[in-house]
Amino acid sequence: MMSWALWVGLVLYVVGLVTVFGLRSVLQYRATGDSGHRRPHHRPGSVGWWAAVLLAGAVGVGAVGPLLALTGAVGVPAVLAVPALAGGGLVLMVCGFAGVLAGQQAMGLSWRVGVDDTERTALVSAGLFRHVRNPIFTAMVVAYIGLLATVPTWVTALGLVCLIAGVELQVRQVEEPYLIRVHGAAYRRYAAGVGRFLPRLGRL
């Protein structure tokens, strides 16, 4: 496997995470006095708890995967060690992280990581949210698919599975019930016309 692809994939992934979570949190705090992060308080073993575990695990595995490949602890199948595949993966990563930033920008002061059941934020339906209800999660998956194309190992593939499973649980079992409870008919109307992760797919 081309070591340059592993290094670039790792660096791009880490820089992307620092930008979309770290830098965004700093900007949010400067604007509102609140970082936007909400600690999960789910009962261990509950659906919300598993969603948080899977999402956190996926983020961690995304960094570990390239490191294991670089040290030779995990191999890359020769058939997948293709420069074009790695290059395409890097493009997807850039597009994915750019999509996350665009989604965060559209959310403005309503941007949050996690859900606080006692909090009420504005219902966002502008920007990317006009086309899909969860553009940030969609963009995260796109970036991770790019990482897998750049670092095609079973470890990275496992991370992608964890990410998709965590996103599905978080959205369906945690966020959507919260939004229906807080925004009621307004959210139902919005969700009836806009897809969950892709345009027109997963409407309620």
Short mmCIF file of C-alpha atoms in Angstrom, two decimals:
data_model
loop_
_atom_site.label_atom_id
_atom_site.label_comp_id
_atom_site.label_asym_id
_atom_site.label_seq_id
_atom_site.Cartn_x
_atom_site.Cartn_y
_atom_site.Cartn_z
CA MET A 1 0.00 0.00 0.00
CA MET A 2 1.27 3.48 -0.81
CA SER A 3 2.44 4.89 2.52
CA TRP A 4 1.72 8.42 1.29
CA ALA A 5 -1.98 7.60 1.08
CA LEU A 6 -2.02 6.28 4.64
CA TRP A 7 -0.24 9.36 5.96
CA VAL A 8 -2.34 11.83 4.02
CA GLY A 9 -5.52 9.98 5.00
CA LEU A 10 -4.57 10.08 8.67
CA VAL A 11 -3.59 13.75 8.63
CA LEU A 12 -6.68 14.79 6.69
CA TYR A 13 -8.92 12.83 9.05
CA VAL A 14 -7.40 14.37 12.18
CA VAL A 15 -7.43 17.88 10.72
CA GLY A 16 -11.04 17.37 9.67
CA LEU A 17 -12.06 16.27 13.16
CA VAL A 18 -10.24 19.16 14.82
CA THR A 19 -11.94 21.58 12.43
CA VAL A 20 -15.52 20.33 12.59
CA PHE A 21 -15.55 19.62 16.32
CA GLY A 22 -12.77 21.63 17.95
CA LEU A 23 -12.75 24.82 15.90
CA ARG A 24 -16.53 24.84 15.56
CA SER A 25 -16.89 24.49 19.34
CA VAL A 26 -14.55 27.43 19.92
CA LEU A 27 -16.49 29.62 17.49
CA GLN A 28 -19.77 28.56 19.07
CA TYR A 29 -18.47 29.39 22.54
CA ARG A 30 -17.25 32.82 21.45
CA ALA A 31 -20.63 33.60 19.91
CA THR A 32 -22.87 32.22 22.66
CA GLY A 33 -20.80 31.35 25.72
CA ASP A 34 -21.76 27.71 25.09
CA SER A 35 -19.61 25.15 23.25
CA GLY A 36 -22.68 23.36 21.90
CA HIS A 37 -21.66 20.00 23.36
CA ARG A 38 -24.17 18.08 25.45
CA ARG A 39 -23.01 15.16 27.57
CA PRO A 40 -25.15 12.07 27.07
CA HIS A 41 -26.99 10.91 30.18
CA HIS A 42 -28.39 7.67 28.84
CA ARG A 43 -28.75 4.60 31.00
CA PRO A 44 -25.96 2.09 30.22
CA GLY A 45 -27.27 -0.46 27.77
CA SER A 46 -30.05 1.80 26.47
CA VAL A 47 -30.43 2.64 22.79
CA GLY A 48 -29.13 6.17 23.34
CA TRP A 49 -26.13 4.82 25.23
CA TRP A 50 -25.30 2.42 22.41
CA ALA A 51 -25.63 5.23 19.87
CA ALA A 52 -23.10 7.32 21.80
CA VAL A 53 -20.72 4.37 22.19
CA LEU A 54 -20.87 3.47 18.51
CA LEU A 55 -20.35 7.05 17.36
CA ALA A 56 -17.43 7.64 19.72
CA GLY A 57 -15.94 4.28 18.76
CA ALA A 58 -16.20 5.06 15.07
CA VAL A 59 -14.40 8.37 15.54
CA GLY A 60 -11.59 6.67 17.43
CA VAL A 61 -11.27 3.79 15.00
CA GLY A 62 -10.98 6.30 12.17
CA ALA A 63 -7.65 7.45 13.60
CA VAL A 64 -6.45 4.02 14.73
CA GLY A 65 -7.07 2.38 11.36
CA PRO A 66 -4.43 4.35 9.42
CA LEU A 67 -1.94 4.01 12.29
CA LEU A 68 -2.30 0.22 12.30
CA ALA A 69 -1.84 0.13 8.54
CA LEU A 70 1.25 2.36 8.74
CA THR A 71 2.88 0.11 11.34
CA GLY A 72 2.02 -3.01 9.37
CA ALA A 73 -0.16 -4.41 12.15
CA VAL A 74 -3.07 -4.55 9.70
CA GLY A 75 -2.59 -5.23 6.03
CA VAL A 76 -4.21 -3.67 2.99
CA PRO A 77 -5.38 -6.16 0.33
CA ALA A 78 -3.14 -5.81 -2.73
CA VAL A 79 -6.16 -5.53 -5.01
CA LEU A 80 -7.22 -2.38 -3.13
CA ALA A 81 -3.79 -0.75 -3.04
CA VAL A 82 -4.64 1.42 -6.03
CA PRO A 83 -3.60 5.09 -6.30
CA ALA A 84 -6.84 6.03 -8.04
CA LEU A 85 -8.90 4.54 -5.19
CA ALA A 86 -6.85 6.36 -2.57
CA GLY A 87 -7.04 9.61 -4.51
CA GLY A 88 -10.79 9.32 -4.88
CA GLY A 89 -11.04 8.59 -1.18
CA LEU A 90 -9.16 11.76 -0.30
CA VAL A 91 -11.53 13.78 -2.48
CA LEU A 92 -14.50 12.21 -0.70
CA MET A 93 -12.98 13.05 2.68
CA VAL A 94 -12.56 16.69 1.73
CA CYS A 95 -16.11 16.85 0.36
CA GLY A 96 -17.48 15.12 3.46
CA PHE A 97 -15.81 17.44 5.95
CA ALA A 98 -16.82 20.44 3.83
CA GLY A 99 -20.39 19.17 3.99
CA VAL A 100 -20.18 18.90 7.78
CA LEU A 101 -19.01 22.52 7.97
CA ALA A 102 -21.80 23.64 5.65
CA GLY A 103 -24.36 21.84 7.80
CA GLN A 104 -22.97 23.39 10.97
CA GLN A 105 -23.07 26.82 9.36
CA ALA A 106 -26.72 26.31 8.41
CA MET A 107 -27.56 25.35 12.00
CA GLY A 108 -26.00 28.53 13.33
CA LEU A 109 -26.62 29.00 17.05
CA SER A 110 -28.78 25.86 17.12
CA TRP A 111 -25.77 23.61 16.46
CA ARG A 112 -25.36 20.93 19.11
CA VAL A 113 -23.43 17.71 19.65
CA GLY A 114 -25.83 15.52 21.59
CA VAL A 115 -29.33 16.18 22.89
CA ASP A 116 -30.50 17.92 26.05
CA ASP A 117 -34.13 16.93 26.63
CA THR A 118 -34.77 20.11 28.61
CA GLU A 119 -33.49 22.44 25.89
CA ARG A 120 -35.44 24.00 23.05
CA THR A 121 -33.58 25.21 19.97
CA ALA A 122 -34.93 26.61 16.70
CA LEU A 123 -36.03 24.13 14.03
CA VAL A 124 -33.51 24.47 11.20
CA SER A 125 -34.82 23.90 7.68
CA ALA A 126 -32.62 26.21 5.58
CA GLY A 127 -29.41 25.57 3.65
CA LEU A 128 -28.59 21.89 3.32
CA PHE A 129 -31.50 21.15 5.64
CA ARG A 130 -33.86 22.03 2.80
CA HIS A 131 -32.78 18.82 1.08
CA VAL A 132 -32.09 16.37 3.92
CA ARG A 133 -32.91 16.47 7.62
CA ASN A 134 -29.50 15.26 8.79
CA PRO A 135 -26.91 16.64 6.36
CA ILE A 136 -24.15 16.64 8.96
CA PHE A 137 -24.47 12.91 9.58
CA THR A 138 -24.70 12.26 5.84
CA ALA A 139 -21.51 14.25 5.28
CA MET A 140 -19.77 12.40 8.12
CA VAL A 141 -20.55 9.07 6.44
CA VAL A 142 -19.27 10.41 3.11
CA ALA A 143 -16.00 11.46 4.77
CA TYR A 144 -15.66 8.04 6.40
CA ILE A 145 -16.30 6.25 3.11
CA GLY A 146 -13.47 8.37 1.74
CA LEU A 147 -11.27 7.28 4.64
CA LEU A 148 -12.09 3.64 3.90
CA ALA A 149 -11.17 4.11 0.23
CA THR A 150 -7.88 5.70 1.30
CA VAL A 151 -7.16 3.15 4.05
CA PRO A 152 -9.01 0.00 2.88
CA THR A 153 -8.54 -2.28 5.89
CA TRP A 154 -10.99 -4.34 7.92
CA VAL A 155 -10.43 -1.98 10.86
CA THR A 156 -11.58 1.06 8.91
CA ALA A 157 -14.48 -0.93 7.47
CA LEU A 158 -15.53 -1.83 11.02
CA GLY A 159 -15.39 1.85 11.93
CA LEU A 160 -17.71 2.70 9.05
CA VAL A 161 -20.19 0.04 10.17
CA CYS A 162 -20.10 1.46 13.71
CA LEU A 163 -20.63 4.98 12.39
CA ILE A 164 -23.64 4.05 10.28
CA ALA A 165 -25.18 2.02 13.11
CA GLY A 166 -24.58 4.82 15.60
CA VAL A 167 -26.05 7.45 13.29
CA GLU A 168 -29.15 5.37 12.65
CA LEU A 169 -29.75 4.82 16.37
CA GLN A 170 -29.02 8.43 17.29
CA VAL A 171 -31.33 9.89 14.65
CA ARG A 172 -34.22 7.44 14.82
CA GLN A 173 -34.30 6.74 18.55
CA VAL A 174 -32.90 9.90 20.16
CA GLU A 175 -33.12 12.99 17.95
CA GLU A 176 -36.35 12.44 16.03
CA PRO A 177 -38.44 11.67 19.15
CA TYR A 178 -36.94 14.79 20.78
CA LEU A 179 -37.72 16.99 17.77
CA ILE A 180 -41.27 15.69 17.53
CA ARG A 181 -41.77 16.34 21.24
CA VAL A 182 -40.31 19.86 21.08
CA HIS A 183 -41.54 21.10 17.70
CA GLY A 184 -44.60 18.89 17.20
CA ALA A 185 -46.57 19.57 14.02
CA ALA A 186 -43.90 21.88 12.59
CA TYR A 187 -41.33 19.09 12.60
CA ARG A 188 -43.81 16.54 11.27
CA ARG A 189 -44.59 18.81 8.31
CA TYR A 190 -40.90 19.33 7.67
CA ALA A 191 -40.11 15.62 7.96
CA ALA A 192 -42.99 14.71 5.67
CA GLY A 193 -41.36 16.57 2.80
CA VAL A 194 -37.63 16.15 3.44
CA GLY A 195 -35.65 12.90 3.49
CA ARG A 196 -33.75 11.67 6.52
CA PHE A 197 -30.26 11.26 5.05
CA LEU A 198 -30.86 11.50 1.30
CA PRO A 199 -33.31 13.67 -0.64
CA ARG A 200 -36.86 12.27 -0.57
CA LEU A 201 -35.83 9.05 1.19
CA GLY A 202 -36.85 8.39 4.78
CA ARG A 203 -39.62 10.94 4.99
CA LEU A 204 -41.99 10.59 7.95
#
